[in-house]
Coordinates of C-alpha atoms and ligand atoms in Angstrom, one line a residue:
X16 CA 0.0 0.0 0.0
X17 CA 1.4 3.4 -1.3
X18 CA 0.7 5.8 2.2
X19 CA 2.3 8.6 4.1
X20 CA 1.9 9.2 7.9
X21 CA 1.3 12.7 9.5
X22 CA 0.0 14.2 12.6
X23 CA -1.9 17.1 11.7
X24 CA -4.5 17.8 9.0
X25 CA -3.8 19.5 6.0
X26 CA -6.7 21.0 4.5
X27 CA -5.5 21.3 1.0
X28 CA -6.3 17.4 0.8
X29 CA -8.8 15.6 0.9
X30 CA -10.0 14.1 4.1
X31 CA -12.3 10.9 5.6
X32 CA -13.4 11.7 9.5
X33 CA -15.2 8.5 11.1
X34 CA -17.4 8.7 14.0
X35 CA -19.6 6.6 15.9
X36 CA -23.6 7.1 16.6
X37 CA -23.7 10.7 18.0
X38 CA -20.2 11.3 18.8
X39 CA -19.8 13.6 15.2
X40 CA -17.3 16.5 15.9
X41 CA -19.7 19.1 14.6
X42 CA -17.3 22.2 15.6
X43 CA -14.3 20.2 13.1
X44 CA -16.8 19.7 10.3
X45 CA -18.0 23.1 10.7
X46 CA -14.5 24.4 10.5
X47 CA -13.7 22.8 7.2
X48 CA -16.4 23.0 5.5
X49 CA -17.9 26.3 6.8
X50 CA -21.5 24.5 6.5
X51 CA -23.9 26.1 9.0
X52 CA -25.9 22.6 9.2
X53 CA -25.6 18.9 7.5
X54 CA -27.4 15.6 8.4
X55 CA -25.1 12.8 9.6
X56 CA -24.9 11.4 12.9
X57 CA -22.5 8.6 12.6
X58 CA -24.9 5.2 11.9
X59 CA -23.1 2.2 10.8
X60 CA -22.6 2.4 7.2
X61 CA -23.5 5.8 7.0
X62 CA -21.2 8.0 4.0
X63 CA -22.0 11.8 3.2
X64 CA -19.5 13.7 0.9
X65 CA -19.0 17.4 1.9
X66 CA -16.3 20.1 0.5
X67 CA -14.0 22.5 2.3
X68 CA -13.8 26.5 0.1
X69 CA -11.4 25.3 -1.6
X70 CA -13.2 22.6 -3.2
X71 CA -11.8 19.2 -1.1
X72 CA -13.7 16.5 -0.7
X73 CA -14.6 16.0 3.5
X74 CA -16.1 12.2 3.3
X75 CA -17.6 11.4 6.4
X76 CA -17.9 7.7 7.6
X77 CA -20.5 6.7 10.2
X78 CA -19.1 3.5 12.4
X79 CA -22.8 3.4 14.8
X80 CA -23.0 2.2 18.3
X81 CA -19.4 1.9 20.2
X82 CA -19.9 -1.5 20.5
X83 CA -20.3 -2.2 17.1
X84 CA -16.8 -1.5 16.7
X85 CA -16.7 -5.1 15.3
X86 CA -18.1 -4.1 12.1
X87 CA -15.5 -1.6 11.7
X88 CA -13.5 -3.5 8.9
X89 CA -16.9 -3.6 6.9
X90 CA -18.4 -0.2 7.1
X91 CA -14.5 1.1 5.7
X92 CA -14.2 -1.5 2.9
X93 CA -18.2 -0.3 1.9
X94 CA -16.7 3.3 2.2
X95 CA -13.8 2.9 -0.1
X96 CA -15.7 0.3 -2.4
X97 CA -18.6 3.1 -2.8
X98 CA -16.3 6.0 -3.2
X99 CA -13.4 4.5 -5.7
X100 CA -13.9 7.0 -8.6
X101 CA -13.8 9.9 -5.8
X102 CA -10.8 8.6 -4.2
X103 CA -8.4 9.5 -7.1
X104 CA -6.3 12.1 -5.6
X105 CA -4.3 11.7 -2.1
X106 CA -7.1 11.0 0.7
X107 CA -6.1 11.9 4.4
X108 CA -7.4 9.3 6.5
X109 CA -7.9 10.8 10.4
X110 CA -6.5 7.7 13.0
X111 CA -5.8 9.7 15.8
X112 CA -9.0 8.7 17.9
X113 CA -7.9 4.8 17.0
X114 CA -6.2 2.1 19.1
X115 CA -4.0 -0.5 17.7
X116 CA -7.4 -3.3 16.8
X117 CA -9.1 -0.2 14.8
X118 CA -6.3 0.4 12.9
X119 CA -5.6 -2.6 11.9
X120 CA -9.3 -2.8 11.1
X121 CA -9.6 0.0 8.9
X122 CA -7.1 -1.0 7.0
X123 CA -7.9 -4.2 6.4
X124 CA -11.0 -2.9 5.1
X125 CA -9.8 -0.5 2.9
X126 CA -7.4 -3.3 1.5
X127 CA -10.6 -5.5 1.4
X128 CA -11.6 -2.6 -1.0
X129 CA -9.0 -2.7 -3.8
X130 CA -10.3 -6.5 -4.3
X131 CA -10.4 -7.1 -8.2
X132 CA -12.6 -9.5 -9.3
X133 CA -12.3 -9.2 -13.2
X134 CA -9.9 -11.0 -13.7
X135 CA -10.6 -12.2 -16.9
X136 CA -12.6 -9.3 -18.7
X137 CA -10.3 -8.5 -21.8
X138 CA -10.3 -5.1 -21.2
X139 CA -9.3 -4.0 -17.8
X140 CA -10.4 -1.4 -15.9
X141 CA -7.3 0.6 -15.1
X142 CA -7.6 1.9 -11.0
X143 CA -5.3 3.9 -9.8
X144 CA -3.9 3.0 -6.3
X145 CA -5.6 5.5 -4.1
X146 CA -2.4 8.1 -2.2
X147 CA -3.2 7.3 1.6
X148 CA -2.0 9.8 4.6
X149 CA -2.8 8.7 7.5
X150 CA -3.2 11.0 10.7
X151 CA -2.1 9.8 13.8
X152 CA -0.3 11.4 16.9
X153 CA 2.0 8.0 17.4
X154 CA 3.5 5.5 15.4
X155 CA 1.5 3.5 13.8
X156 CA 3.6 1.7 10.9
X157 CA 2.9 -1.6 12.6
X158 CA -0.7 -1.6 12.9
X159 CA -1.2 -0.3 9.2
X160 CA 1.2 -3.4 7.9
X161 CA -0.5 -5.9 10.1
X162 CA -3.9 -4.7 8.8
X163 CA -2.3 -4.3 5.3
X164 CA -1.2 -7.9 5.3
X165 CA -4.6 -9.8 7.1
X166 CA -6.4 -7.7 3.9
X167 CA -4.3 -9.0 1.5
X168 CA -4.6 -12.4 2.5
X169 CA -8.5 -12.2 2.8
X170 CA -8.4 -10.6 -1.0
X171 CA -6.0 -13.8 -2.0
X172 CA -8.4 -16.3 -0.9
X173 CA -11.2 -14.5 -2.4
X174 CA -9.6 -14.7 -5.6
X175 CA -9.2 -18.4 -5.4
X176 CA -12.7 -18.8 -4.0
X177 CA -14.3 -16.6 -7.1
X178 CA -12.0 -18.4 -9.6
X179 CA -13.6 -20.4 -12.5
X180 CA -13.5 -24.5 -12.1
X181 CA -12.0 -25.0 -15.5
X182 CA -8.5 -22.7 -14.0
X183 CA -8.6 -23.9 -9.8
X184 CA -8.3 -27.9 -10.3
X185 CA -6.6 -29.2 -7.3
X186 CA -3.2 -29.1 -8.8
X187 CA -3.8 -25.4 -9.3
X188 CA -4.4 -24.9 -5.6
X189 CA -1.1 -27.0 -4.7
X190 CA 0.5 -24.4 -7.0
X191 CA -1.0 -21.5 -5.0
X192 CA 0.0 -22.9 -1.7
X193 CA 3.4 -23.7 -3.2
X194 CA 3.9 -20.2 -4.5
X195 CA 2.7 -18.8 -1.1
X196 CA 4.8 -21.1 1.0
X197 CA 7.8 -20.0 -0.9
X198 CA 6.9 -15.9 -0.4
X199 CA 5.5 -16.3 3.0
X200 CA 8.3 -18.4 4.8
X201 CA 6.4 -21.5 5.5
X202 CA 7.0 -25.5 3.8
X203 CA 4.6 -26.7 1.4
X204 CA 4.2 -30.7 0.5
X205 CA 2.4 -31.7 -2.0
X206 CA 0.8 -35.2 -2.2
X207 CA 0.2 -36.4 -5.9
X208 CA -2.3 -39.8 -6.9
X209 CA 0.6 -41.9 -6.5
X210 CA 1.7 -41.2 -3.5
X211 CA -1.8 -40.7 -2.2
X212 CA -2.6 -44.3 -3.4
X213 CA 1.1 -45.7 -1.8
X214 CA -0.5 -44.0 1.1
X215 CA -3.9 -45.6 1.5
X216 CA -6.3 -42.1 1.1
X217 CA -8.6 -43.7 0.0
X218 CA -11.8 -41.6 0.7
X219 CA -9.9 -38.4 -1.1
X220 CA -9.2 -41.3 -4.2
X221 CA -12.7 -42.4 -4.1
X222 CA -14.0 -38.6 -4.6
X223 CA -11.6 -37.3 -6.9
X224 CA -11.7 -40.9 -9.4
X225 CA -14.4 -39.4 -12.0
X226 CA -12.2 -36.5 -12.9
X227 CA -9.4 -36.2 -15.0
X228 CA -8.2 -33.5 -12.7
X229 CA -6.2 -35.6 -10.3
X230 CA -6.9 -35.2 -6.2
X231 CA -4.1 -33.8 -4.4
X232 CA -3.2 -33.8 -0.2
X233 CA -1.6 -29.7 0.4
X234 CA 0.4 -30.0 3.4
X235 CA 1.7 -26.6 4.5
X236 CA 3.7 -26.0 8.1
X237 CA 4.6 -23.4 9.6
X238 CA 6.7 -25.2 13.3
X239 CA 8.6 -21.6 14.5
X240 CA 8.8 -23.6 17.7
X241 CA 11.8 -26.3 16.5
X242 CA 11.1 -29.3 18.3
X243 CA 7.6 -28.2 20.3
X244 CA 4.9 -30.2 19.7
X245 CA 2.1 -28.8 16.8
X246 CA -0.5 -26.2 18.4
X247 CA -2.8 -26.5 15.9
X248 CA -4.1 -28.4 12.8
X249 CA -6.2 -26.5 10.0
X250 CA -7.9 -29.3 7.7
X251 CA -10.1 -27.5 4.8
X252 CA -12.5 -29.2 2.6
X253 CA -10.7 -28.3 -1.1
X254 CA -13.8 -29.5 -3.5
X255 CA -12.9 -27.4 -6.6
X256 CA -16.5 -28.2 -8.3
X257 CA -18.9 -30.2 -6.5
X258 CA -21.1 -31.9 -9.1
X259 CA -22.5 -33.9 -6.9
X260 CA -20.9 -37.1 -8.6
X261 CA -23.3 -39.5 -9.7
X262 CA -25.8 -38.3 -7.0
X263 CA -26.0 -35.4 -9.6
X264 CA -27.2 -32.1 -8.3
X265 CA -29.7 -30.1 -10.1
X266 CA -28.3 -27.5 -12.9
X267 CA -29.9 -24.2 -11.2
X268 CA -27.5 -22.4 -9.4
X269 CA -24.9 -25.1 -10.1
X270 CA -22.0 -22.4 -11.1
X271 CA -21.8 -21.5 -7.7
X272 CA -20.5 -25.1 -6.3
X273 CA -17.2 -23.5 -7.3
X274 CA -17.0 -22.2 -4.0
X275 CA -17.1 -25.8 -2.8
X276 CA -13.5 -25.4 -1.5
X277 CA -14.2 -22.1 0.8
X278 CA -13.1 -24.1 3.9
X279 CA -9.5 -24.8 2.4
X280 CA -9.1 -21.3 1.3
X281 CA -9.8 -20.5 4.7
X282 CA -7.0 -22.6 6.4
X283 CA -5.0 -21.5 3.0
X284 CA -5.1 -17.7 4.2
X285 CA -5.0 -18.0 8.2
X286 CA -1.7 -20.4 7.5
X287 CA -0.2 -18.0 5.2
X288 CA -1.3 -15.3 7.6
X289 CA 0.1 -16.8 11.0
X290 CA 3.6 -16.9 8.7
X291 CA 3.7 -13.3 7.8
X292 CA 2.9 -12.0 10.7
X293 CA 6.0 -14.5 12.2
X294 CA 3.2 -15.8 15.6
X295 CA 4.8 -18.1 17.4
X296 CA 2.5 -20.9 17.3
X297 CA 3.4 -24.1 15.4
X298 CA 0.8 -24.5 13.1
X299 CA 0.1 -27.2 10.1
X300 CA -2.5 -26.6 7.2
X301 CA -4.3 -29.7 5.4
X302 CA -6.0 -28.9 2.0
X303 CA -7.5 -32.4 1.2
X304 CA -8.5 -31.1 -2.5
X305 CA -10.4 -33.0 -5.4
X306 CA -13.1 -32.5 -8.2
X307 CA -16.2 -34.2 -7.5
X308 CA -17.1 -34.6 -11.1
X309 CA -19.5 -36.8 -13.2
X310 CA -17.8 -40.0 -15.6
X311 CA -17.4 -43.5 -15.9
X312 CA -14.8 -43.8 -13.2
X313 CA -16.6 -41.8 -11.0
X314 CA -17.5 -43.5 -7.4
X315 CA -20.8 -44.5 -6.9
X316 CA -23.7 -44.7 -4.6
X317 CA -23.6 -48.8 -3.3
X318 CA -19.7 -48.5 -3.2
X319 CA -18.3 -49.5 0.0
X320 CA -14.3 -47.5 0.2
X321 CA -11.5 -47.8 2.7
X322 CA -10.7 -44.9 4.0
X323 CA -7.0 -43.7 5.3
X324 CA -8.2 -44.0 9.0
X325 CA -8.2 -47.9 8.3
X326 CA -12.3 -47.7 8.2
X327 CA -14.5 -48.8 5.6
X328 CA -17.4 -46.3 3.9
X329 CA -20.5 -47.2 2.6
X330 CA -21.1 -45.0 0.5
X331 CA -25.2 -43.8 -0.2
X332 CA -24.5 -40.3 -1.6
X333 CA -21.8 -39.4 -3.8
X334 CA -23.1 -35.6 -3.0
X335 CA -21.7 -36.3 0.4
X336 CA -18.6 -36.1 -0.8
X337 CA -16.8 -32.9 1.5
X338 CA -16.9 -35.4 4.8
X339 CA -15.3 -37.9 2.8
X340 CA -11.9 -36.1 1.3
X341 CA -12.1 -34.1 5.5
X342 CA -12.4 -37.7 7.3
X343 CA -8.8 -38.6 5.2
X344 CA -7.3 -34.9 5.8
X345 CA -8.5 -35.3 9.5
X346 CA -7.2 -38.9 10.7
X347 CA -4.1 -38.3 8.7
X348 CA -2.6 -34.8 10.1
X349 CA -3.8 -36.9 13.7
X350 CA -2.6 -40.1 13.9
X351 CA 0.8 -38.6 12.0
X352 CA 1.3 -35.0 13.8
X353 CA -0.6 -35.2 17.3
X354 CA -1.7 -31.7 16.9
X355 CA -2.9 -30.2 20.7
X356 CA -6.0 -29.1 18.4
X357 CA -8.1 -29.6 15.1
X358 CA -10.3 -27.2 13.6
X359 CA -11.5 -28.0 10.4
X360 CA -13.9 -26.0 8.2
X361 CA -16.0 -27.0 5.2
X362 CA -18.7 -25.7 2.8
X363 CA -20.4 -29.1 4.2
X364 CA -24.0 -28.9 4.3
X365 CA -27.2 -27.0 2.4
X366 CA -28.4 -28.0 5.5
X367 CA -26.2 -25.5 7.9
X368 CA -27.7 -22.8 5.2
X369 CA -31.4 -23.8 6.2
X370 CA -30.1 -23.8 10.2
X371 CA -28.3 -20.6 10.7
X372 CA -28.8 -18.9 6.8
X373 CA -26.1 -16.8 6.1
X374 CA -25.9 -15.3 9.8
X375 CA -23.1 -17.7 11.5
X376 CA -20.9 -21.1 10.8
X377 CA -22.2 -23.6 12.5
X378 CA -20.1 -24.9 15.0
X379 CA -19.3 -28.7 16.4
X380 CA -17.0 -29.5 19.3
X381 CA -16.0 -32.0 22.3
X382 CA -13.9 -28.7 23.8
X383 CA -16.4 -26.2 25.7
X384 CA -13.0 -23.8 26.0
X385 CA -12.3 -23.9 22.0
X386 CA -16.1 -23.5 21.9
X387 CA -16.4 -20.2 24.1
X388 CA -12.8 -18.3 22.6
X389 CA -14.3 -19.2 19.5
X390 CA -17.6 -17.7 20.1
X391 CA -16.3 -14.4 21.7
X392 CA -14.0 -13.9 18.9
X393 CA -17.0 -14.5 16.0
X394 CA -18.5 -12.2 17.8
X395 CA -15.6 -9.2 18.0
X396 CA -15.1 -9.1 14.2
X397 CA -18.6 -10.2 13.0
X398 CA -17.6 -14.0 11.6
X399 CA -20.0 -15.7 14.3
X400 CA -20.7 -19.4 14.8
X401 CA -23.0 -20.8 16.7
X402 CA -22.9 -23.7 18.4
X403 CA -24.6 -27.2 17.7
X404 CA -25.0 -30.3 18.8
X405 CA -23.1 -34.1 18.8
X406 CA -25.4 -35.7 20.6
X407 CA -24.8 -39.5 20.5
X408 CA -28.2 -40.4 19.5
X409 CA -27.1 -39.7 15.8
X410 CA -24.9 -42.1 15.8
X411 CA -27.0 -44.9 14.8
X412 CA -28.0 -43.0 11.9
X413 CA -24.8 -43.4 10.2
X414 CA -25.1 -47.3 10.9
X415 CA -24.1 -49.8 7.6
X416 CA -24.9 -52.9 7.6
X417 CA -21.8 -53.9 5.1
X418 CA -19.1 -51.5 6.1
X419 CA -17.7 -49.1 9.9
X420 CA -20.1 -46.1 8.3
X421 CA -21.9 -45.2 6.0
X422 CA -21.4 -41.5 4.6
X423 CA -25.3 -40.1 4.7
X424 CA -28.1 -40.9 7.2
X425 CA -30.8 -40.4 3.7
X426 CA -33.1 -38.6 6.5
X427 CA -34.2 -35.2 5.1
X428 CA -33.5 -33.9 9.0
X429 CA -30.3 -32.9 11.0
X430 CA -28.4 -32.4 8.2
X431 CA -25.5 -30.7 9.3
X432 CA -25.3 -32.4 12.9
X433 CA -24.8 -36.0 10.8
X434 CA -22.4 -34.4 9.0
X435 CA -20.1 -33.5 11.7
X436 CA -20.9 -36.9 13.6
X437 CA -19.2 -38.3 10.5
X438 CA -16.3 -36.4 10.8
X439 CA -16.2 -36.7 14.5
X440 CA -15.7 -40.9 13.4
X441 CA -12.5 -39.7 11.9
X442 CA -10.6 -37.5 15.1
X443 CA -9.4 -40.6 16.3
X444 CA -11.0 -39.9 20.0
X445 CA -9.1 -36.6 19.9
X446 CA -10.2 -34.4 23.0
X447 CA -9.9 -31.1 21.1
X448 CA -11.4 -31.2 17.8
X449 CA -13.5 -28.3 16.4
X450 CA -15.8 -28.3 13.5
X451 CA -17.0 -25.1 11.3
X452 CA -19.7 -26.1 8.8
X453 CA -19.1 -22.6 6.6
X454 CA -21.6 -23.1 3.9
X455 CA -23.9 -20.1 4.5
X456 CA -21.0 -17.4 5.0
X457 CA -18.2 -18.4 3.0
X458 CA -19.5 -17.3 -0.4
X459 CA -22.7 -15.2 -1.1
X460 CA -24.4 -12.0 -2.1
X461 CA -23.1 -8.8 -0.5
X462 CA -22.3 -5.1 -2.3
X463 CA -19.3 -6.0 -4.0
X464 CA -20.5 -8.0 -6.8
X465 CA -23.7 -8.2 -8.4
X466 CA -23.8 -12.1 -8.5
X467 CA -22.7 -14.4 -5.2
X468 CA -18.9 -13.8 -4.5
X469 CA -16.3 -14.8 -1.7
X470 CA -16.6 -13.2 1.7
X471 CA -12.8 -13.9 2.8
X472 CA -14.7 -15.4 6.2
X473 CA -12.2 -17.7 8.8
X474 CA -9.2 -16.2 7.8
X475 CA -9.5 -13.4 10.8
X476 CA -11.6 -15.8 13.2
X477 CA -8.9 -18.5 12.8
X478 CA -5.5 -16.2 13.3
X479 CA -7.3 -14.6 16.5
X480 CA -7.6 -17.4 17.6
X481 CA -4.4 -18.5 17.4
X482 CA -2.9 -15.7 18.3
X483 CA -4.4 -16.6 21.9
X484 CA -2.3 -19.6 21.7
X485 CA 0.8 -18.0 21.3
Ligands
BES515 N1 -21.0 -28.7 -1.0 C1 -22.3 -29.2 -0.6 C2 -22.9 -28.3 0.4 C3 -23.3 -27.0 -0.1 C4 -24.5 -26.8 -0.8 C5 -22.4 -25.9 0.1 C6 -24.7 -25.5 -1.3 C7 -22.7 -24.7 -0.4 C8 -23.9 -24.5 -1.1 C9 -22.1 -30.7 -0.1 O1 -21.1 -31.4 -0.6 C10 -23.4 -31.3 -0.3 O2 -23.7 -31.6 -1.4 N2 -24.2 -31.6 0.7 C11 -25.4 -32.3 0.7 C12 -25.3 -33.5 1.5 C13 -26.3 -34.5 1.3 C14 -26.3 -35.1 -0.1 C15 -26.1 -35.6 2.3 C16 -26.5 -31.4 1.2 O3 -26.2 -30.7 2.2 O4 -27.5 -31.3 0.6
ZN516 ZN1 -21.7 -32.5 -2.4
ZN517 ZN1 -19.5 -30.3 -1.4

């Protein structure tokens, strides 16, 4: 980001003042633009656009109640999205009534803001990189790169969220993650067919047979702590296109099942994230990735696999597909790492979208403590989750009479609690395993695209968090 800092205003510049709900500094607004009256009184969301004599712009940016200062990162990448084509000469950007979490707020919103989405439009738009100052009494250089780099982490798994499913196959994403591991300081390992076969994954095999794009395991770590055991393990679900298989979805609103690998993109980002900003947590990322695509070697419904935990599937739904490639990711980084903790997060279940809509990730654990930092933090930067059951009495609805499992209760009811039951088959009796069901909030309509588009949501839940581990 191309900024300069300074402590005082300059009035031959343009200027953005935030306040919240009826805290506006009337007497300054006055001053500058010599306006006997205006209407603003500092509601979330709220923008007005007011000139000094001399003809500067004086944006004003409501923030609302002081304790919606979680939804500060939002109401600045709205004002910066919104007011692009003004934003063309140097903007002066007052920080001074900020601590350290706004800033970094702020600007990751206003980094969130520069997000590009087309890509592949032959003629490109050409934006000019808007000349930041930002005000501030102190040094702040720190808190503007942090928030700098969480934005441009968000915007890089947006990208790969919104990209087409003829350009992310699973060997693109291993590219990606290798590219990033090589920038970022962290070590990527890719698992190819071969090796995943040698290896006995065969639930991620089983998913990824009918297409010609091959599956692929993304390991990434990032151990600062030589020799400490692994704080955490990330396992996303990395379904490039979900299909459906042979248990073929219907063709409305199919497009969209591009997003299908949301939940790797967000352990993709918070890995990449943690290595940037150099935490001292050891940390290890699993993208278990693969095309769930239509063909003659595609799996099928009756199939009964063997899965890398050592137990057999019985497969009834080839749709089911994201608990299959996240029960191979999930016994493999446990029984081989010993992570302290698990949190996996998957686009898993329509179901989660009927349960919570677009409001909150549901949320599955055995740890009450994950379950509560978890919570708070959702809460603090508006990505919630909300808590659901495993209550044992699903268990029997995952019963098979052939094989250990079988992958889908075929009960139009519970959806998203069988889901994570499945998984929870998988965590090898682990005592700290936490499960985000991300469907409703990973990908959807908002005001920065006109059709459904990434929301960049887990990659700030999941670093909090793990900053509290450091
Ligand atoms: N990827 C889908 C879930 C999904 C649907 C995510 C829509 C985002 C938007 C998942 O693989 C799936 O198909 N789930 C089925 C499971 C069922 C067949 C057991 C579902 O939830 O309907
Ligand atoms: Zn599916
Ligand atoms: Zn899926």
């Amino acid at each position: 980001m191309n900024y300069k800092l300074s402590n005082s205003l300059d009035t031959e510049v343009d200027i953005l003042l935030s306040f919240n709900k009826d805290e506006v500094d009337t007497v300054m607004i006055k001053d500058l633009t010599g306006l006997p009256d205006f209407q603003f009184n500092g509601e979330l969301d709220e923008n007005l656009m007011l000139f000094t004599d001399s003809g500067n712009k004086v944006f004003l940016l409501g923030l609302g109640e002081k304790n919606e200062k979680c939804k500060l990162r939002s109401a600045f990448q709205k004002f910066a999205f919104r007011h692009f084509k003004y934003l063309q000469k140097d903007l002066q950007v007052d920080l001074r009534n900020f601590g350290d979490d706004q800033i970094i707020d702020a600007l990751t919103g206003l980094t969130m803001a520069s997000y590009q989405m087309g890509v592949f439009k032959t003629e490109k738009k050409d934006i000019p990189e808007v000349k930041y100052h930002f005000l501030s009494e102190r040094s702040i250089d720190d808190q503007i790169s942090e928030g700098v780099a969480v934005g441009e982490s968000i915007n890089n798994i947006r990208a790969l969220i919104d990209a087409p499913p003829n350009q992310k196959t699973p060997e693109f994403l291993a590219s990606h993650v290798t590219a990033s591991a090589k920038k970022h300081g962290y070590k990527c390992e890719v698992k190819e067919k071969a090796t995943l076969e040698d290896e006995g994954f065969g639930a991620l095999l089983a998913v990824g047979a009918g297409s010609k794009n091959e599956p692929r395991l993304i390991k990434m770590t990032y151990t600062p702590k030589e020799g400490a055991d692994i704080d955490i393990a990330l396992v996303g679900k990395g379904i490039t296109f979900d299909s459906g298989g042979l248990s073929i979805k219907p063709s409305q609103n199919l497009h969209y099942l591009k997003s299908d690998m949301g939940g790797a993109a967000a352990v993709i980002g918070a890995v990449e994230l943690v290595a940037k900003l150099k935490l001292k947590v050891n940390v290890i990322g699993i993208v278990a990735s693969a095309e769930n695509a239509v063909d003659a070697e595609s799996f099928r419904p009756g199939d009964v696999i063997k899965s890398y935990s050592g137990k057999t599937i019985e497969i009834i739904d080839t749709d089911a597909e994201g608990r299959l490639v996240l029960a191979d990711g999930l016994s493999y980084v446990i029984k081989n790492y010993k992570p302290k903790r698990v949190i996996d997060l998957a686009t898993l279940t329509g179901s989660v979208v009927r349960t919570l809509a677009y409001s909150a990730a549901g949320m599955f654990t055995n740890n009450e403590e994950m379950a509560n930092s978890l919570k708070q933090i959702g809460e603090n930067i508006d990505e919630k989750v909300w808590q659901l059951p495993l209550y044992k009495e699903f268990e029997s609805d995952l019963h098979s009479d052939l094989a250990d499992i079988r992958n889908f209760s075929n009960k139009p009811i519970a959806g998203a609690i069988t889901a994570a039951k499945f998984l929870e088959a998988f965590t090898e009796d682990h005592d700290s395993w936490l499960h985000l069901d991300i469907a409703g909030v990973s990908f959807g309509d908002s005001e920065f695209s006109k059709m459904k588009s990434a929301s960049g949501y887990g990659v700030r839940l999941l670093v909090q968090y793990i900053k509290t581990l450091s």
